[in-house]
Coordinates of C-alpha atoms and ligand atoms in Angstrom, one line a residue:
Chain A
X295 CA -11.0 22.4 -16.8
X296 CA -12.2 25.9 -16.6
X297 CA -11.3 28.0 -13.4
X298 CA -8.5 25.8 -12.2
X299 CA -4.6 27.5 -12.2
X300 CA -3.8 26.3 -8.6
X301 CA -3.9 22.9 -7.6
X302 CA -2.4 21.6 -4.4
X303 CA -1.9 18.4 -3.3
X304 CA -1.4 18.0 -0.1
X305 CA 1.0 14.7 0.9
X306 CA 3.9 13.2 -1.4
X307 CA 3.5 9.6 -1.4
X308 CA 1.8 7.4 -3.9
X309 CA -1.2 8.8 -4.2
X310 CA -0.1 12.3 -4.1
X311 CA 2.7 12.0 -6.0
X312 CA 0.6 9.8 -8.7
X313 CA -2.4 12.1 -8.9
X314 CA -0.1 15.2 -9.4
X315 CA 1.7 13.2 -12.2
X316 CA -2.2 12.1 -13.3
X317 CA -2.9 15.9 -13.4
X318 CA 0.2 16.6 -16.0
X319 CA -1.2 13.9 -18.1
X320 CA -4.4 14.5 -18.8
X321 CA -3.4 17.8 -19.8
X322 CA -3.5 20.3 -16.8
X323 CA -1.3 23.0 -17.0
X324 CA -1.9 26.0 -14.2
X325 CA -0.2 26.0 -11.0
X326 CA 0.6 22.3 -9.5
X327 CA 2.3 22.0 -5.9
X328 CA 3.3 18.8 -4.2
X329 CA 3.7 19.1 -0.3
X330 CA 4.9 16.3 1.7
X331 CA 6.2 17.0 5.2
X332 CA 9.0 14.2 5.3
X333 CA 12.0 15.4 3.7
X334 CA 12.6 12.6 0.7
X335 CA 11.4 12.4 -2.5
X336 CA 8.5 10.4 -3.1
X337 CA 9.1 7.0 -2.5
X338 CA 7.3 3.3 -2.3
X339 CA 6.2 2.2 1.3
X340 CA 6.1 -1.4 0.9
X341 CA 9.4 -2.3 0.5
X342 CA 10.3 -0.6 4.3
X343 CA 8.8 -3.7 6.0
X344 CA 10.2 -6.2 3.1
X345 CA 14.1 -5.2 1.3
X346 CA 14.9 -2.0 3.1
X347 CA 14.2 -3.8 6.8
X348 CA 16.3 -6.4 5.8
X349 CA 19.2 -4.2 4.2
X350 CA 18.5 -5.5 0.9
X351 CA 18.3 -2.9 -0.9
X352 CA 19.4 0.7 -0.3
X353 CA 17.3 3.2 0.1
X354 CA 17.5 5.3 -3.5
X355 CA 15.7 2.0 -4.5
X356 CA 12.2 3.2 -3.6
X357 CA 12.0 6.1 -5.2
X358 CA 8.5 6.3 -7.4
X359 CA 10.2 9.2 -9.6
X360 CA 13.8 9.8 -10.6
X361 CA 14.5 13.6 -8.8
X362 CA 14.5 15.4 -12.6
X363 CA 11.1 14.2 -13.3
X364 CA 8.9 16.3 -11.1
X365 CA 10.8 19.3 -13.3
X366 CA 10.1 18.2 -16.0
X367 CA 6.0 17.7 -15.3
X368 CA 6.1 21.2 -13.7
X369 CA 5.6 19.8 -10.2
X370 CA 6.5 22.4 -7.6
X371 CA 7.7 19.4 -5.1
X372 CA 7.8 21.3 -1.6
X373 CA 9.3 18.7 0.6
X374 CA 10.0 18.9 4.8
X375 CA 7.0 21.6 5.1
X376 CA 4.0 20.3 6.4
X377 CA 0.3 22.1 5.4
X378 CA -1.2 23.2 8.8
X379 CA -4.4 24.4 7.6
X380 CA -6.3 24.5 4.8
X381 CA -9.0 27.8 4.3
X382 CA -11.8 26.9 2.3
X383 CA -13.5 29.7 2.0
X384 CA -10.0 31.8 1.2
X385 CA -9.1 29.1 -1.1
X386 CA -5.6 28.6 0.5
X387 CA -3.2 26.0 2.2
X388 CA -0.9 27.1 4.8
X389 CA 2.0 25.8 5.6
X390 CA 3.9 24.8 8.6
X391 CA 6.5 27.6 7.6
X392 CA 4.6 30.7 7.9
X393 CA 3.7 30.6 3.9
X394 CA -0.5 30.5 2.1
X395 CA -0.5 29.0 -1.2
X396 CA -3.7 29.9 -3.2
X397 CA -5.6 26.7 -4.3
X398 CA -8.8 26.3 -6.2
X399 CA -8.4 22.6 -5.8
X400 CA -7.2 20.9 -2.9
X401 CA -6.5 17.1 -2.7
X402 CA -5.5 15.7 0.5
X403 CA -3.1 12.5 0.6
X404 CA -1.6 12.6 3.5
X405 CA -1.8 8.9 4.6
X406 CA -1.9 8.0 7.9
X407 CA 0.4 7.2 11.0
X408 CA 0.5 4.4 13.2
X409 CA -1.5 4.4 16.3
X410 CA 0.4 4.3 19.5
X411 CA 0.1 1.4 22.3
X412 CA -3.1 2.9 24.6
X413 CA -2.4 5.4 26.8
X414 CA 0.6 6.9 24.5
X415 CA -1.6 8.6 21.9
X416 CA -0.1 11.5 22.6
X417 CA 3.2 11.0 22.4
X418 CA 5.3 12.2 19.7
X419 CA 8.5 9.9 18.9
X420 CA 10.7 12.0 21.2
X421 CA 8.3 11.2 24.1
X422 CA 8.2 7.2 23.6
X423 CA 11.3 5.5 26.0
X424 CA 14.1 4.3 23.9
X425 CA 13.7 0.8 22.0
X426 CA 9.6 1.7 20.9
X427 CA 9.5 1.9 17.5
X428 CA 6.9 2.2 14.8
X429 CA 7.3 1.7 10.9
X430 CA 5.5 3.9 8.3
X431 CA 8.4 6.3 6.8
X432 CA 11.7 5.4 5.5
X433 CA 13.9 7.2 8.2
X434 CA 11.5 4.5 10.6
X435 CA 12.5 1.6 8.6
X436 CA 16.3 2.7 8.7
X437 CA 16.3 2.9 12.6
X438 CA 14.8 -0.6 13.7
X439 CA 17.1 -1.6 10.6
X440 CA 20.1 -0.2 12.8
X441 CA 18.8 -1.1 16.4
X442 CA 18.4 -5.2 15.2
X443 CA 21.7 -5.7 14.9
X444 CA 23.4 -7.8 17.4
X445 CA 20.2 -10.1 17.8
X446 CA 18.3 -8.0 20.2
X447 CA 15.1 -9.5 22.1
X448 CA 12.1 -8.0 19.5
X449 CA 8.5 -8.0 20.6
X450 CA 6.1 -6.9 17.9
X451 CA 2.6 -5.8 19.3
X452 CA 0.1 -6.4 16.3
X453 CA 0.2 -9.3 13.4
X454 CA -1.4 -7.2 10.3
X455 CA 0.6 -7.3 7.6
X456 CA 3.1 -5.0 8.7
X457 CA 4.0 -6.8 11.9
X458 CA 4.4 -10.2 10.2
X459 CA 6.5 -8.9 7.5
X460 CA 8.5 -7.0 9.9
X461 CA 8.7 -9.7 12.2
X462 CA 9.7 -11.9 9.1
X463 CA 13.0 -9.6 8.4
X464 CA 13.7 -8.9 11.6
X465 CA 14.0 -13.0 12.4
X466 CA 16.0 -13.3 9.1
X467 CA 18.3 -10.8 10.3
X468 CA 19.0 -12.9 13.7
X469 CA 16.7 -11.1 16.3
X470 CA 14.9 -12.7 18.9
X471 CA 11.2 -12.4 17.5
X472 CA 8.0 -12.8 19.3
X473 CA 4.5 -11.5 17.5
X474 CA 1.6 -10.9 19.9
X475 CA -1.3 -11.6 18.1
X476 CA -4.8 -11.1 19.3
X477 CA -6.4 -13.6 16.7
X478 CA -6.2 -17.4 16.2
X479 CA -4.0 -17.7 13.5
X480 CA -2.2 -14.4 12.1
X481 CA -3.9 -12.8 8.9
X482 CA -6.3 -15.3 8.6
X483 CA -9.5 -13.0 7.9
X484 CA -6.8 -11.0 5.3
X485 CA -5.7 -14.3 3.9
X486 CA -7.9 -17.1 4.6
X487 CA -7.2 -20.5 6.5
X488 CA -5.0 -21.8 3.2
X489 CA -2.4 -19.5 2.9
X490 CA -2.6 -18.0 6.8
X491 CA -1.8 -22.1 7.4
X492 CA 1.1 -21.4 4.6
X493 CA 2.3 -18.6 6.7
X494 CA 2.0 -19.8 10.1
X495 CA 4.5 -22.9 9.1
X496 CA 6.8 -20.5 7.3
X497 CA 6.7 -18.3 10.6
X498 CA 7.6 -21.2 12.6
X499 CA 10.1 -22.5 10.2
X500 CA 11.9 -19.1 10.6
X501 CA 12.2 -19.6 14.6
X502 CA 9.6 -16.9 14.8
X503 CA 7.0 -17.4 18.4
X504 CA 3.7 -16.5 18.4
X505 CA 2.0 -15.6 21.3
X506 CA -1.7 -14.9 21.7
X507 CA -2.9 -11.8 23.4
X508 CA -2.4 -8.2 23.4
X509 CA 0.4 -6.1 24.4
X510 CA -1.1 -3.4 26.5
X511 CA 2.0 -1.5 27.8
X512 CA 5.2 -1.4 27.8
X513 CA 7.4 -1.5 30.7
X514 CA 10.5 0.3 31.5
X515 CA 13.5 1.2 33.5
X516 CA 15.7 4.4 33.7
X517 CA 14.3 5.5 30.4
X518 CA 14.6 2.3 27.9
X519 CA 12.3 -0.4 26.9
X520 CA 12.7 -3.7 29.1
X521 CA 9.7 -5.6 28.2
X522 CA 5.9 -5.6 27.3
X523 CA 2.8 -6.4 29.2
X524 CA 0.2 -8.4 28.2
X525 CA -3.4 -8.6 28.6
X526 CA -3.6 -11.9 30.8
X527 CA -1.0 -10.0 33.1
X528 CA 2.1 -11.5 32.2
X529 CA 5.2 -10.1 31.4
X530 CA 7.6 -10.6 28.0
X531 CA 11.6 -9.8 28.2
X532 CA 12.0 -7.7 25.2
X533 CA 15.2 -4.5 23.9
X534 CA 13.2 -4.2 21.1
X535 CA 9.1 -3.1 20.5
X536 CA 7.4 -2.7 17.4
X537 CA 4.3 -1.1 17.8
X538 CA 2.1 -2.6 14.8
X539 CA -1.1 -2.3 15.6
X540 CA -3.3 -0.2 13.1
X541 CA -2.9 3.8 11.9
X542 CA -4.8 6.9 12.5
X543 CA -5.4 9.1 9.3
X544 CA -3.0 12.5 9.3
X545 CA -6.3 14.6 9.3
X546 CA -5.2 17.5 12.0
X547 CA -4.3 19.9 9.9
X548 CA -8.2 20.3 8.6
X549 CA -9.5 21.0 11.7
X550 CA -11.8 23.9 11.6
X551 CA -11.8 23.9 7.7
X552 CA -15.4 22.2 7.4
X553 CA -14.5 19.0 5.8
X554 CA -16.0 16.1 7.2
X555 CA -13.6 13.7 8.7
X556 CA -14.4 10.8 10.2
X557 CA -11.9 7.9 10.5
X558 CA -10.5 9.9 7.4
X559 CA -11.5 12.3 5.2
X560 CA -15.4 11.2 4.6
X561 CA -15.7 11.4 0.5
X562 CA -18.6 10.7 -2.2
X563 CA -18.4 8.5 -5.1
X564 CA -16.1 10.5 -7.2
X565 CA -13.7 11.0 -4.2
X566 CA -14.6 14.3 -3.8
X567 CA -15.3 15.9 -0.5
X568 CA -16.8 19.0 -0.6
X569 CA -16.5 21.4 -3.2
X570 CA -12.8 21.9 -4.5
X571 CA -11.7 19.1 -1.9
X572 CA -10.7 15.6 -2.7
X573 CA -9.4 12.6 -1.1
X574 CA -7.3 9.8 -2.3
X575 CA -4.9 7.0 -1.0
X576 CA -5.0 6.1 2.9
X577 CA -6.9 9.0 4.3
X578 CA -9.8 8.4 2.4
X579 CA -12.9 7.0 3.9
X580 CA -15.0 6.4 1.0
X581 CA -18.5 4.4 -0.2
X582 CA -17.3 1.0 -2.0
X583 CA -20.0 0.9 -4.6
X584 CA -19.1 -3.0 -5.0
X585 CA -20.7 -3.5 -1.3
X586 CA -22.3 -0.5 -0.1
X587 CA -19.6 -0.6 3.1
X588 CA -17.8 2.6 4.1
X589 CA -14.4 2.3 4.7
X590 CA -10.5 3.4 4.5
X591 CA -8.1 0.7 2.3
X592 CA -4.3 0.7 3.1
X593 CA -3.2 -0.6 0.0
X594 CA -0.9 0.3 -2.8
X595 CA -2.4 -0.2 -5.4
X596 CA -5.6 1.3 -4.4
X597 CA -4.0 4.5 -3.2
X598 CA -2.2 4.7 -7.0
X599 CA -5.7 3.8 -8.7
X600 CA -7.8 6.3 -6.7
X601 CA -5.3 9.0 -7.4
X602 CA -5.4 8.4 -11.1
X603 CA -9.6 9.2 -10.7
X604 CA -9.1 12.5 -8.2
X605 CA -6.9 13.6 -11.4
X606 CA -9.1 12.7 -14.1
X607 CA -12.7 13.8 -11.4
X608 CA -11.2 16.8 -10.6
X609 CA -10.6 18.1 -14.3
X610 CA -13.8 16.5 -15.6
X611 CA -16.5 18.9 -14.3
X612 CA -19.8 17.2 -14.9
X613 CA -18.3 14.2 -16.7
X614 CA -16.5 12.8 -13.2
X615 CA -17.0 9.2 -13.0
X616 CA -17.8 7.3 -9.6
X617 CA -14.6 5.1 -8.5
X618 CA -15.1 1.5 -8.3
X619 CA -12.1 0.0 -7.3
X620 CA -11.5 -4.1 -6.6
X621 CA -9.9 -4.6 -3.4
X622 CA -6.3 -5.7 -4.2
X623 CA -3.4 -6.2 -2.1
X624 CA -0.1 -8.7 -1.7
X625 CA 2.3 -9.3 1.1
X626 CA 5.8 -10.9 1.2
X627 CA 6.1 -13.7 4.0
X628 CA 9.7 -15.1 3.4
X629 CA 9.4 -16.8 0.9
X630 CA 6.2 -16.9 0.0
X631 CA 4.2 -14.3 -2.1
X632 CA 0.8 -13.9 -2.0
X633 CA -1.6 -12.0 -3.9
X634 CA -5.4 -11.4 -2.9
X635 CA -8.0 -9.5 -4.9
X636 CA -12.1 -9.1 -3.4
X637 CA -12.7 -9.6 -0.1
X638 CA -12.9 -13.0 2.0
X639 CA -14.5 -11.8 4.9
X640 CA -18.2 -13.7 4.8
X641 CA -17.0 -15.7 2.4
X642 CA -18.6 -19.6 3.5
X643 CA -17.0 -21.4 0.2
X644 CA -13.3 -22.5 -1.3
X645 CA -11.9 -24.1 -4.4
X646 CA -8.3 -24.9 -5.0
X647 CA -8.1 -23.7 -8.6
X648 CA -4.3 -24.5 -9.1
X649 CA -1.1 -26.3 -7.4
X650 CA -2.2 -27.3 -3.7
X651 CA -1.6 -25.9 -0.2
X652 CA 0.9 -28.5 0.4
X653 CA 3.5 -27.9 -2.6
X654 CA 3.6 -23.5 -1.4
X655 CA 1.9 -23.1 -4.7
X656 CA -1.8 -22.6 -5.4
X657 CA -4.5 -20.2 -6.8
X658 CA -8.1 -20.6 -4.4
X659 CA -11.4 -18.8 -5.0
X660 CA -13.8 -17.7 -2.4
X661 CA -17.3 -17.5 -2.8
X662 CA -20.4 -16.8 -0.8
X663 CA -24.5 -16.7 -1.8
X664 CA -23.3 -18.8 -5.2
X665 CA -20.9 -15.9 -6.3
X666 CA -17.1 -15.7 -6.3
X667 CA -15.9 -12.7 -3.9
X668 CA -12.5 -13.0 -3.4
X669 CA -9.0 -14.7 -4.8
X670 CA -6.3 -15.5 -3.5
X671 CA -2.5 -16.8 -4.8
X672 CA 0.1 -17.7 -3.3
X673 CA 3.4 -17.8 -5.3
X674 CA 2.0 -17.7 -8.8
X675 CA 1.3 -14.3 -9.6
X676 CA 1.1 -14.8 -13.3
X677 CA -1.9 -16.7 -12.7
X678 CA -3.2 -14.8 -10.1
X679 CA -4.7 -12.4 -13.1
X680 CA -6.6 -15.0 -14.7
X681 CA -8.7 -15.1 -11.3
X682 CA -9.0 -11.9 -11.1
X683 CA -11.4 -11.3 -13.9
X684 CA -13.8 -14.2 -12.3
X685 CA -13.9 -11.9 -8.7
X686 CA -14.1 -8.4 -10.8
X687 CA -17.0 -10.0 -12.7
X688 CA -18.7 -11.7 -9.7
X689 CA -18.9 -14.9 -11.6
X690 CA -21.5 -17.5 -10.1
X691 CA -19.8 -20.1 -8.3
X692 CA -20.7 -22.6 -10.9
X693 CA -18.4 -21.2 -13.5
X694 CA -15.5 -21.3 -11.6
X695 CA -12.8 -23.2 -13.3
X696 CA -12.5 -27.2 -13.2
X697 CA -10.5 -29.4 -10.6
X698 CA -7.0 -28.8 -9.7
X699 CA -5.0 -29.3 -12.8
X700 CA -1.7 -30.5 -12.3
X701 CA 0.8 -27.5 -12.2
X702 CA 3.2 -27.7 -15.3
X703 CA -0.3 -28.7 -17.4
X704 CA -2.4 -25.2 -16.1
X705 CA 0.7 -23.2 -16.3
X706 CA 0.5 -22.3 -20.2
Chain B
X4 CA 8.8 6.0 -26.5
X5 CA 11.1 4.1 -24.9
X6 CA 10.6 1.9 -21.9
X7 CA 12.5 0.5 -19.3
X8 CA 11.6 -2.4 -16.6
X9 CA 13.6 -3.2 -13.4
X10 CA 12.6 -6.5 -12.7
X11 CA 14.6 -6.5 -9.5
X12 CA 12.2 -3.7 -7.9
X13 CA 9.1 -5.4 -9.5
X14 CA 6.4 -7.1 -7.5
X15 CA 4.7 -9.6 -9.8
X16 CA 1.4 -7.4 -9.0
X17 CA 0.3 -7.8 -13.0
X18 CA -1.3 -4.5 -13.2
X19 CA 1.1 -3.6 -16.4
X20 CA -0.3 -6.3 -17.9
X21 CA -3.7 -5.3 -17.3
X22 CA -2.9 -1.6 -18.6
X23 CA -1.0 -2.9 -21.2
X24 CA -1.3 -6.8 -22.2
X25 CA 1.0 -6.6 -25.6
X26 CA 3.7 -4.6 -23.9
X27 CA 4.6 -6.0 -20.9
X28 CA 3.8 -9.8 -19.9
X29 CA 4.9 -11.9 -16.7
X30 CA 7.2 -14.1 -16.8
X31 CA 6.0 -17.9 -16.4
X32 CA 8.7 -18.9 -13.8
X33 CA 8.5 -16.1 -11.1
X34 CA 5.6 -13.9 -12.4
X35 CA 8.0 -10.8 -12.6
X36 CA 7.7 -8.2 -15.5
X37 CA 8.7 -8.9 -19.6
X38 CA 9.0 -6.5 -21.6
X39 CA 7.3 -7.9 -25.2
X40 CA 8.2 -4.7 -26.9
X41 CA 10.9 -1.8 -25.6
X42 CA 9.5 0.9 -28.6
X43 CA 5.4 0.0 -29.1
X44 CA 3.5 2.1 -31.4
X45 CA 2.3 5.6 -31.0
X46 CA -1.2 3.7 -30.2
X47 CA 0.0 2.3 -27.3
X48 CA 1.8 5.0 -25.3
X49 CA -1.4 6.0 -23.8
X50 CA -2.0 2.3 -22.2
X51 CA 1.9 2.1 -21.4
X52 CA 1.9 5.4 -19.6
X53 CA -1.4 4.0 -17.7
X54 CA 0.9 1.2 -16.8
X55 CA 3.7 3.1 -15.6
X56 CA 1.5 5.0 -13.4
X57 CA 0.0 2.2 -12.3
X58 CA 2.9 0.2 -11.5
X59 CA 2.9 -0.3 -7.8
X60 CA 6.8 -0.6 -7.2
X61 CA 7.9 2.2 -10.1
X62 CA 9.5 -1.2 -11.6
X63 CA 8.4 1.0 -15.2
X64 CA 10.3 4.0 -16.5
X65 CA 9.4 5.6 -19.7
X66 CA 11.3 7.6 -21.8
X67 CA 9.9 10.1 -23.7
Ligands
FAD1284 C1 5.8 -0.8 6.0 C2 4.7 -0.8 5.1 C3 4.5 -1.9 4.2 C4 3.4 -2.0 3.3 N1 3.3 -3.1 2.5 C5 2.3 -3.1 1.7 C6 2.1 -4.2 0.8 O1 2.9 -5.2 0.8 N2 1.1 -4.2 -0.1 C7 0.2 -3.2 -0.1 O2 -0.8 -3.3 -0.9 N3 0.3 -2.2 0.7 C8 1.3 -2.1 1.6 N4 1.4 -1.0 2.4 C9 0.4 0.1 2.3 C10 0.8 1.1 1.3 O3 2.1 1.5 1.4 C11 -0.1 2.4 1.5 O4 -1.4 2.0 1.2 C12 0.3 3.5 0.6 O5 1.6 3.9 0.8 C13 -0.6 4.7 0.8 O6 -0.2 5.8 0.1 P1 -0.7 7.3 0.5 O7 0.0 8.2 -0.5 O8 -2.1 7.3 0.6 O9 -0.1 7.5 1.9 P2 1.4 7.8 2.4 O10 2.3 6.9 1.6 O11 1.4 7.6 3.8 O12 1.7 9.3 2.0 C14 1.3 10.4 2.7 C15 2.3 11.4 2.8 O13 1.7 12.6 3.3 C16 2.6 13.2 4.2 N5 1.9 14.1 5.1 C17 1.1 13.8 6.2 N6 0.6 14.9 6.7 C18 1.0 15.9 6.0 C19 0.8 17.4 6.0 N7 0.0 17.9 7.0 N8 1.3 18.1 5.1 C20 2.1 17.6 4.1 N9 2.4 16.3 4.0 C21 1.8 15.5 4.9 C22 3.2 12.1 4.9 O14 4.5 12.5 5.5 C23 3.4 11.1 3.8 O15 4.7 11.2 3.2 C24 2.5 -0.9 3.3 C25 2.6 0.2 4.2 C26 3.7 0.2 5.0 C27 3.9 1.4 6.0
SF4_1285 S1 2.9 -3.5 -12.6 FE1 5.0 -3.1 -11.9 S2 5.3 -4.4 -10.2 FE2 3.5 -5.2 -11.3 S3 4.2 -6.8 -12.7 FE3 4.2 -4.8 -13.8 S4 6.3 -4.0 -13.5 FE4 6.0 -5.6 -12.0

């Protein structure tokens, strides 16, 4: 820990907030700032397409930390101010306001933001004609909350997980929903075919239409949103666009610093990226030493877990330990729940392990070359766990657990 | 130590349990947080604070 009485982390949401709070813990006590450009205190992103879309809950609700406690860890918490630059070799960060804050660590978690329909890259929020929205901050969630009342016409372009679950709230709260969707079936390489089936029945149930294709512009009049184009040419009615499809990590403000960024901030095993320079959450393209894959994860739990190692790498000196994360991630779809830890992608096998695809309530494992690689649950998250161990261990295929026990008799 | 569990901003994701497996449990029925003990030991509070970091929906608070 020697040498360190400036850290800054640059970006105040999970993962920067968590690895600042991860820093406190494990007993670093110089200098700590917390930057975030967006004006709120740090707060949970997952519930924006889910409970704060809908109007469920309001928005004090998501805050990861009440406001006292980043006092009380002796977190300088510098919100609204964006970091514009960051000099390596003067060991500073500047900010968007004129100010340089000395650092002998940097960490950058500053997440990403969504990628704009082609041909609008560009284009800041002010430039996009009015009824385009995207959804990645909590002042985003708040106005397509506002605009979807009334039961406007709602296209969303993109059926990840964000435009299914937004496309989910806004149907529940009366708006005229169609998801254009590229693939077959929505989330299906996410998900696999049971609970992506599970899905596609809820989305129907809801009243929600899926369309196949791609939204490749959007067309207007007099300034506002009247519709989208798709890619076989035709035309949808819509008030309302989403724009759902994909992010691009907030990496401009290291240009000319000398990290390497490449789809993300390109970092080693320990999440480090240079000397005095590491990555965590969203923005960090990283090795997976599971599967030897490069790669950015948008997930929550994995932007949490990877800030706890930057904290615990960065004070460690020589005893930093590489980060070996299990994929994890889970996504609200009305009513249904689901959980998935590994990966499915390439996976060629499937056993029902619990409840059945037909009931709304089951536990499957995916396997491939005789191993299990992936899990997935849907509406039994207590179980869920017990699956997990057998992906995390790469169990052979052969251990998996028995037939399909009937429900009350595996629950115990 | 004291701790605290919202179960209306919990997720089900479990990873309290895996932090901490005598402190907080899910519940059978909708896979939400329990709370087994409100005050553990002193040779918990290092797995409990693990937890609360962990916790993807800030569903734990811990009082010192
Ligand atoms: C609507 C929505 C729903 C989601 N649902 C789920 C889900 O159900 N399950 C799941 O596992 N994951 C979900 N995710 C993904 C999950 O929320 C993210 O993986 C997680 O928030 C990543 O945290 P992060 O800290 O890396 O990035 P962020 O939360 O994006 O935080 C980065 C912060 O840095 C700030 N910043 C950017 N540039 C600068 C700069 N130059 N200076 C200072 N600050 C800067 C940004 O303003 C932002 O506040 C969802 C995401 C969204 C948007
Ligand atoms: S970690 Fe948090 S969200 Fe997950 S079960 Fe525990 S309390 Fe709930």
């Amino acid at each position: 820990m020697t040498g360190l009485n400036d850290i800054v982390v640059v970006g105040a949401g999970a993962a920067g907030a968590t690895t600042a709070e991860t820093l406190r813990r494990q007993g670093y006590d110089g200098r700590l700032t917390l930057l975030g450009a967006e004006p709120h205190l740090p707060y949970d992103r997952p519930p924006l397409s889910k409970q704060i879309l809908t109007g469920h809950w309001e928005p004090d609700r998501i805050r990861l930390r009440a406001p006292e406690a980043y006092d009380r860890l002796g977190i300088d918490l510098r919100l609204g101010i964006p970091a514009t630059r960051l000099d390596r070799t003067g060991r500073a960060v500047e900010l968007a306001d004129g100010s340089r804050l000395r650092a002998d660590a940097v960490v950058v978690a500053t997440g990403v933001r969504p990628r704009r329909l082609p041909g609008r890259e560009g284009a800041d929020r002010c430039g996009e004609p009015a009824g385009v929205y995207v959804l990645r901050t909590l002042d985003d969630a708040l106005r397509l909350h506002a605009a979807l009342a009334g039961g406007p016409r709602l296209v969303v372009a993109g059926a990840g997980l964000l435009g299914t679950e937004a496309a989910v709230a806004a149907r529940r709260l009366g708006a005229d929903v169609t998801l254009v969707c590229p693939a077959r079936v929505p989330l299906l390489d996410l998900l696999g075919p049971h609970a992506a089936g599970l899905v596609a029945a809820t989305h129907r149930g809801l009243g929600l239409r899926v369309r196949r294709d791609r939204v490749t512009a959007v067309t207007t009049a007099r300034g506002a949103v009247t519709g989208v184009r798709l890619s076989d040419g035709s035309r949808l009615d819509a008030d309302l666009v989403l724009v759902a499809t994909g992010s691009v990590p907030c990496t401009d403000w290291l240009r000319g610093s000398g990290v390497s960024v490449e789809d993300g901030v390109v970092c080693d095993l320990l999440s480090a990226a240079g000397p005095g320079v590491w990555a965590a959450g969203d923005v960090a393209n990283r090795p997976d030493p599971r599967t030897g894959r490069r790669g950015r994860w948008e997930h929550r739990t994995h932007a949490a877990e990877q800030a706890m190692a930057v904290a615990r790498n960065l004070l460690a000196g020589t005893a930093a330990r590489p980060f070996a994360p299990l994929p994890s991630f889970w996504t609200d779809q009305h009513d249904l729940k689901i959980q998935v830890f590994g990966d499915l992608a390439g996976t060629d096998r499937c056993h029902i392990a619990e409840g059945s695809p037909a009931e709304g309530r089951f536990t499957a494992l995916y396997g491939a070359g005789d191993h299990v690689r992936g899990a997935v649950a849907v509406n039994m998250p207590r179980q869920a766990q017990r699956l997990r161990t057998l992906v995390e261990t790469r169990a052979a295929w052969t251990d998996r657990p028995p037939q399909p026990t009937p429900l009350g008799a595996a629950d115990t | 130590m004291k701790i605290n569990v919202d179960r209306e901003r919990c997720v089900g994701a479990g990873q309290c349990v895996l932090a901490a497996a005598g402190v907080f449990d899910q519940s059978r029925e909708d896979g939400l947080v329990e709370l087994l003990s409100a005050e553990p030991p002193q040779e918990l509070h290092a797995a409990v604070t693990e937890a609360e970091l962990i916790c993807p929906s800030g569903a734990i608070e811990i009082q010192p």
